[in-house]
Short mmCIF file of C-alpha atoms in Angstrom, two decimals:
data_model
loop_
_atom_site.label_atom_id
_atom_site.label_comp_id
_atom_site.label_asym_id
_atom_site.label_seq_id
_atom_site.Cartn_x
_atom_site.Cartn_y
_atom_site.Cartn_z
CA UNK X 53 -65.02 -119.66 28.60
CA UNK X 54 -65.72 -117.35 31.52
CA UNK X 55 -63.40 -114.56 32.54
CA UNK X 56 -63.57 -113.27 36.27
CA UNK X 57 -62.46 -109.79 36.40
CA UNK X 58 -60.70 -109.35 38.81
CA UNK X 59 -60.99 -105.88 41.43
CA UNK X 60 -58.15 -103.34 41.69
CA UNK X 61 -57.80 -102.21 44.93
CA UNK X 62 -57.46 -98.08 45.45
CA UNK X 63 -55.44 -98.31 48.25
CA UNK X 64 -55.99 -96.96 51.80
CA UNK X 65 -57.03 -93.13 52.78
CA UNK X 66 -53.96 -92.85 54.99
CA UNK X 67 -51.44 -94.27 51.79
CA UNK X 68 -53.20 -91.14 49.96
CA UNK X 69 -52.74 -88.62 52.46
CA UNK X 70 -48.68 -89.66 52.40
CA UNK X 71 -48.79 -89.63 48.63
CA UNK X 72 -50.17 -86.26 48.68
CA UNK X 73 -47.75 -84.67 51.32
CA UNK X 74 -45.02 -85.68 49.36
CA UNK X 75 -45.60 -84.19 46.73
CA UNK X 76 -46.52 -80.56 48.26
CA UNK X 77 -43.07 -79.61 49.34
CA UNK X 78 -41.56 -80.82 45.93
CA UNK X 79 -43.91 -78.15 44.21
CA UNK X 80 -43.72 -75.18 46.94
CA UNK X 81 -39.64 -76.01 46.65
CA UNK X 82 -40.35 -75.55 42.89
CA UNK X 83 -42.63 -72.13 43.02
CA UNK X 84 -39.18 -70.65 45.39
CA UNK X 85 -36.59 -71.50 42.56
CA UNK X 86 -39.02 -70.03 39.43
CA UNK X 87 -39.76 -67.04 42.10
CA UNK X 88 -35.88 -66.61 42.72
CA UNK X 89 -35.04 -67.13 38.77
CA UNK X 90 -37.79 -64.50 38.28
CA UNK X 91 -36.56 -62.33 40.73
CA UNK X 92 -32.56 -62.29 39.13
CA UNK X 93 -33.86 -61.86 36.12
CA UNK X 94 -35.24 -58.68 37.26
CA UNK X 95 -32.38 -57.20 39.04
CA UNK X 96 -30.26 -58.03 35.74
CA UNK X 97 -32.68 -55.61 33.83
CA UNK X 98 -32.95 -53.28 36.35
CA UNK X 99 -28.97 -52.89 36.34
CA UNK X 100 -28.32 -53.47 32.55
CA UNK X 101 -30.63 -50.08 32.22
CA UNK X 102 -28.67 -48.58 34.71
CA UNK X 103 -25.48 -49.28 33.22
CA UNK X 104 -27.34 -47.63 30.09
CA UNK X 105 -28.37 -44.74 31.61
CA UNK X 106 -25.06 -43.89 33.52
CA UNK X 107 -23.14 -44.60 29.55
CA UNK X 108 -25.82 -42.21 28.14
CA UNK X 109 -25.17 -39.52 30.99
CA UNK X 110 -21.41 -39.69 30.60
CA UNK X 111 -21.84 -39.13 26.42
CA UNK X 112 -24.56 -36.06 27.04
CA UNK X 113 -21.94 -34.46 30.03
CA UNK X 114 -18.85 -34.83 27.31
CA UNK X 115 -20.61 -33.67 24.25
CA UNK X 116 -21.30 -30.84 26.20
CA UNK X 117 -17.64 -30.21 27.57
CA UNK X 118 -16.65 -30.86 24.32
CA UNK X 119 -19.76 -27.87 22.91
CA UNK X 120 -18.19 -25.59 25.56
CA UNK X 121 -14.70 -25.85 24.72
CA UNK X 122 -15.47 -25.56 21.47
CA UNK X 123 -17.42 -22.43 21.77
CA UNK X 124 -14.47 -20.68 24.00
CA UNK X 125 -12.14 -21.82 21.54
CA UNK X 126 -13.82 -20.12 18.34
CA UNK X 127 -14.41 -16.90 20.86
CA UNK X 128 -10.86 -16.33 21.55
CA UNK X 129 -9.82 -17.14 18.12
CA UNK X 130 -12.00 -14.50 16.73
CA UNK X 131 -10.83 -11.95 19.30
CA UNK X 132 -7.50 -12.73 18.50
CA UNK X 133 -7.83 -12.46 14.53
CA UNK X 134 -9.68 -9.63 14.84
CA UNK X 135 -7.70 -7.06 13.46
CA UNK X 136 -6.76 -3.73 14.82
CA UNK X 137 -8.56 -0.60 14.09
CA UNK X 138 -7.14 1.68 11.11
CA UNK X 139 -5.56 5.30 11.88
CA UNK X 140 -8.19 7.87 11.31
CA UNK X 141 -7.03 10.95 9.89
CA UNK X 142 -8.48 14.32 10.75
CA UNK X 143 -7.86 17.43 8.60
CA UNK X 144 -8.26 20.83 9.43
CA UNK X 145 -9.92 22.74 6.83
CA UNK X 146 -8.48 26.11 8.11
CA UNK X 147 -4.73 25.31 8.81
CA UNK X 148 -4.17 22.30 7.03
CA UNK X 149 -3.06 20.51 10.19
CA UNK X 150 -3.60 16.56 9.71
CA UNK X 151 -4.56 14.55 13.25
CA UNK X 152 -4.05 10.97 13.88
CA UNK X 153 -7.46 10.40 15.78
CA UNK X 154 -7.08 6.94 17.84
CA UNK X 155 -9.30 4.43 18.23
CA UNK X 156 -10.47 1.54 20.01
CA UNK X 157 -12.22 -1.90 18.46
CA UNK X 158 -15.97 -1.39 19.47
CA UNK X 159 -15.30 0.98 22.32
CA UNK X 160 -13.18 -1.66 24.65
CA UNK X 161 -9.55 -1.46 25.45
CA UNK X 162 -8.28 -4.38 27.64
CA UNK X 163 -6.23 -3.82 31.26
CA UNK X 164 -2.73 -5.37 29.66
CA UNK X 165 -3.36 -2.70 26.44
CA UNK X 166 -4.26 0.28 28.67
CA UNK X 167 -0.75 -0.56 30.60
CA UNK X 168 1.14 -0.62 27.46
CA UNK X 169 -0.48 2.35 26.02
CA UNK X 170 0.94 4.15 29.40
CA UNK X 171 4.45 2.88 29.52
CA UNK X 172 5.11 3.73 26.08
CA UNK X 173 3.93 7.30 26.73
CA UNK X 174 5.56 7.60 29.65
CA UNK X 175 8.85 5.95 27.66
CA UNK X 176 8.67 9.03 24.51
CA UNK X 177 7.83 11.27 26.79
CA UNK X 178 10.96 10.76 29.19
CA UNK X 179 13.09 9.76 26.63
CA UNK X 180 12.39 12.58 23.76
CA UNK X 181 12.11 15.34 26.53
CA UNK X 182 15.04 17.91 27.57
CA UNK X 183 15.29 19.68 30.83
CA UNK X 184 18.85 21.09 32.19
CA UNK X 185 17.45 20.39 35.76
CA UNK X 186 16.08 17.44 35.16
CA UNK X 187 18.15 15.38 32.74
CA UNK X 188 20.25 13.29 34.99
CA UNK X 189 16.20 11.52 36.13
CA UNK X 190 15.08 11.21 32.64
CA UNK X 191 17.93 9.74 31.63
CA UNK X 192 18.42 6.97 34.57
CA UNK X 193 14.57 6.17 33.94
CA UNK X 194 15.21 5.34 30.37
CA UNK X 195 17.68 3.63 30.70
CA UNK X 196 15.97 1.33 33.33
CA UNK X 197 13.00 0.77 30.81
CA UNK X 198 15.01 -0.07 28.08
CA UNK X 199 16.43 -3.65 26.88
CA UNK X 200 20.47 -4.08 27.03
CA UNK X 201 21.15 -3.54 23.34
CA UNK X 202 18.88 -0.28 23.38
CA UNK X 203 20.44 0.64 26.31
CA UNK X 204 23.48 0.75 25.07
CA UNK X 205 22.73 2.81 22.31
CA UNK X 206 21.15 5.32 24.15
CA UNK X 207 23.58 6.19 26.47
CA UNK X 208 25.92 6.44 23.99
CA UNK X 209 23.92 9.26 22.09
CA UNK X 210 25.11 11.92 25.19
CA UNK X 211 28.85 10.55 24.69
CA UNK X 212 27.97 12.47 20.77
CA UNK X 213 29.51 15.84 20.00
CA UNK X 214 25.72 17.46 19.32
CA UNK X 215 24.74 15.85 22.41
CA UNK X 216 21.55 17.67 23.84
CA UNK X 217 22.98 18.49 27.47
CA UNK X 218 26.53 19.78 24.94
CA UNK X 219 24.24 22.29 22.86
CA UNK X 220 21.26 22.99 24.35
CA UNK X 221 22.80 23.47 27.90
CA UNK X 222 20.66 25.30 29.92
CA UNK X 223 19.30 27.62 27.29
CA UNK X 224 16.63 25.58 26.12
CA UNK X 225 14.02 22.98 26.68
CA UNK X 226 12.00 20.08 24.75
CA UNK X 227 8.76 19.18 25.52
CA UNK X 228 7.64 16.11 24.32
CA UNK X 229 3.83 15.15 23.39
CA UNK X 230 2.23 11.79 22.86
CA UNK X 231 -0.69 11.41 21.13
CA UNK X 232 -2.04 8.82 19.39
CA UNK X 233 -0.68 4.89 19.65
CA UNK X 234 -1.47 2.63 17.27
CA UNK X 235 -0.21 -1.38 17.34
CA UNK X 236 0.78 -3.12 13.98
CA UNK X 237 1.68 -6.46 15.33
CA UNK X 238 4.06 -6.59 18.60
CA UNK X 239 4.91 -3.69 17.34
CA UNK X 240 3.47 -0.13 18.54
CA UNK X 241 3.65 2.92 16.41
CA UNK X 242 3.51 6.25 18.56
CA UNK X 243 2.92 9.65 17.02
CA UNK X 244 4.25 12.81 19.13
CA UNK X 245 4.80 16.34 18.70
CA UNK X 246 8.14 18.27 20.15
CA UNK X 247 8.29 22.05 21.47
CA UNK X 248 11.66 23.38 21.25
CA UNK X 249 11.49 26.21 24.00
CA UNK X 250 14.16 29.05 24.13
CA UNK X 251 14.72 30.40 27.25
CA UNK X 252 15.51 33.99 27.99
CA UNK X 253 16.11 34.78 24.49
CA UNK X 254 12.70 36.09 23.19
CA UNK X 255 12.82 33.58 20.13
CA UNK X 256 9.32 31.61 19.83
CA UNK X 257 9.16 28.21 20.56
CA UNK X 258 9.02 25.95 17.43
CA UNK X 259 6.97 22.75 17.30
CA UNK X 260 7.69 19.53 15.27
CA UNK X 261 5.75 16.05 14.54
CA UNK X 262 7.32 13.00 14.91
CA UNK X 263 6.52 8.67 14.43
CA UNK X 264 8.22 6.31 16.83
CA UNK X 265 7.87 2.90 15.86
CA UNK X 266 8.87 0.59 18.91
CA UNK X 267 9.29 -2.53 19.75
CA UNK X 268 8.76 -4.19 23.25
CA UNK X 269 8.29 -6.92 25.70
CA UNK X 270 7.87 -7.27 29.70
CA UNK X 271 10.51 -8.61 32.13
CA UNK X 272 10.79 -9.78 35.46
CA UNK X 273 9.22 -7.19 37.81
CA UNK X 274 12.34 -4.98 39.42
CA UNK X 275 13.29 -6.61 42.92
CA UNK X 276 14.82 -3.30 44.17
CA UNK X 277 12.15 -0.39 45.72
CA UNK X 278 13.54 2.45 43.47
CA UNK X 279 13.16 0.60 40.17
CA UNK X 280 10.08 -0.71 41.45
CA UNK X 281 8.94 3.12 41.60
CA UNK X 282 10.25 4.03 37.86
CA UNK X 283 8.91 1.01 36.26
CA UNK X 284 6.48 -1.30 38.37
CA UNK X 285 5.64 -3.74 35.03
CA UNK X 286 9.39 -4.35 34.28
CA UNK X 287 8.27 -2.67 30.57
CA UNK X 288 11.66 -3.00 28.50
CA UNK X 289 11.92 -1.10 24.69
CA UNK X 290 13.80 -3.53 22.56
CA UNK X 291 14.26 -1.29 19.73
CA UNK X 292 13.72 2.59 19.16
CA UNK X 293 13.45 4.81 15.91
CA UNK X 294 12.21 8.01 15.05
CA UNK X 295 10.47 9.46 11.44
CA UNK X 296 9.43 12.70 10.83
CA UNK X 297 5.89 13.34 10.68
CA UNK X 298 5.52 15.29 7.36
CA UNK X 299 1.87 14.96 7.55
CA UNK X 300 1.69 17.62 9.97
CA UNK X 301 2.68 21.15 9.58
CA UNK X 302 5.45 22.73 11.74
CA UNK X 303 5.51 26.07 13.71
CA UNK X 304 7.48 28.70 13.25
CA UNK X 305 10.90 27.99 13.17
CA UNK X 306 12.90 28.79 16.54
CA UNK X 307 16.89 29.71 16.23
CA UNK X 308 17.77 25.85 17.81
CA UNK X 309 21.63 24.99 17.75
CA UNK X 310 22.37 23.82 14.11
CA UNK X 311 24.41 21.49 15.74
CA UNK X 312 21.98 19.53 18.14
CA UNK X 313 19.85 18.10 14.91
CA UNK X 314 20.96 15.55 12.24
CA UNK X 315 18.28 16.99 10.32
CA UNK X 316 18.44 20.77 8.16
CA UNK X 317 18.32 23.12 11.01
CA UNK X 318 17.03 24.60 12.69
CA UNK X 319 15.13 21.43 13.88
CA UNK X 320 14.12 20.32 17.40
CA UNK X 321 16.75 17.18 17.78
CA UNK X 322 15.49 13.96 18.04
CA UNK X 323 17.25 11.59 20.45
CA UNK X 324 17.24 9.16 17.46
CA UNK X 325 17.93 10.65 14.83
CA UNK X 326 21.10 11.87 16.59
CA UNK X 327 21.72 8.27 17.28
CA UNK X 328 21.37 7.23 13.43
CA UNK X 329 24.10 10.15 12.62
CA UNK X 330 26.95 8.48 14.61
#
């Protein structure tokens, strides 16, 4: 039996052609979306290492706030545990005489110290000193620098029967000598030296060594001009006493009032020691 094959027929040219421009747009619509997916793909790493680098920037800039504080933390730590310099003692191999040399850590003294150091000098100075013609000054300036409860206390030393302006009058005069200050603490040791000075009698002044050991703090800064001019840092003594010095030698012994000193006369008085004898 014969088969007859029969022909397929390939269509027109013109069927092809449409065939054919169908299908381009379909695959240039295609190439945009894989070129768009491409292109968002991208961008997301582009801002994913951004993010990245920003988080890594942030953790380098607070590890090194947190380096910094750290280092100004241990500085001021091991300023303010370092302690203070020891008294040096100097002795003089001729006389005897024993000096408290001061000192300062490594050379440097800081602007807050260096205004202490000067109140409390000026503070001894006013307060241990006697002058006839100047005693009503001394005494108002003291009594300005110093807290209520020392205050009180020190104005009632001249209210005392050996009160300095009761005894010494106008026939002698103490002169009052800082030297060294040394700080244990808050709280300030000051060593001093007093001249008792007779006047108009011939006698020969006598010189004695004293400790105070004082206690302090600062106050509002005085509102009125003539406090302002007395004491400009509002510096107030809390607390005030007096020790012999019986490291150092004493002059020659000047014919003082036996009863302007608490202590075995004659003896240059100490405004604290008077105070103690009440």
């Amino acid at each position: 039996m014969m088969f007859k094959r029969t022909a397929v027929s390939a269509g027109t040219p013109a069927e092809a052609a449409g065939t054919a421009a169908t299908k381009e747009p379909a695959a240039i619509e295609m190439g945009k979306w894989y070129l768009k997916q491409a292109m968002l793909f991208e961008k997301s790493k582009q801002d994913s290492q951004k993010r990245i680098t920003q988080l890594a920037l942030r953790g380098a800039v607070g590890a090194l706030v947190v380096a910094a504080v750290s280092i100004v933390g241990s500085s001021a730590l091991v300023l303010l545990k370092r302690p203070n310099p020891p008294a040096v003692l100097r002795v003089n191999t001729v006389n005897g005489v024993t000096d408290v040399l001061d000192v300062a850590t490594e050379g440097h003294m800081s602007f807050t110290e260096a205004q202490d150091r000067a109140d409390l000098r000026r503070y001894v100075e006013m307060r241990e000193s006697y002058d006839w013609e100047t005693i009503q000054d001394l005494f108002n300036s003291v009594k300005l620098m110093s807290a209520e409860q020392e205050r009180d206390v020190y104005v009632k030393l001249f209210a005392l029967p050996n009160a300095p302006q009761k005894v010494l009058k106008d026939q002698y005069r103490i002169v009052a000598r800082v030297g060294p200050i040394t700080f244990v603490g808050s709280t300030a040791q000051v060593f001093f030296s007093k001249k008792l000075i007779p006047l108009g009698s011939g006698q020969q002044p006598k010189t004695e060594y004293w400790v105070a050991t004082i206690s302090y703090r600062h106050e509002q800064i005085p509102e009125k001009r003539s406090e302002l001019d007395v004491n400009p840092n509002g510096f107030r003594v809390t607390s005030f006493t007096v020790d012999r010095d019986w490291t150092r030698s004493t002059d020659a012994t000047a014919a003082a009032p036996a009863a302007a000193s608490t202590l075995s006369a004659p003896s240059v008085p100490s405004m604290a020691a008077q105070g103690s004898a009440q």
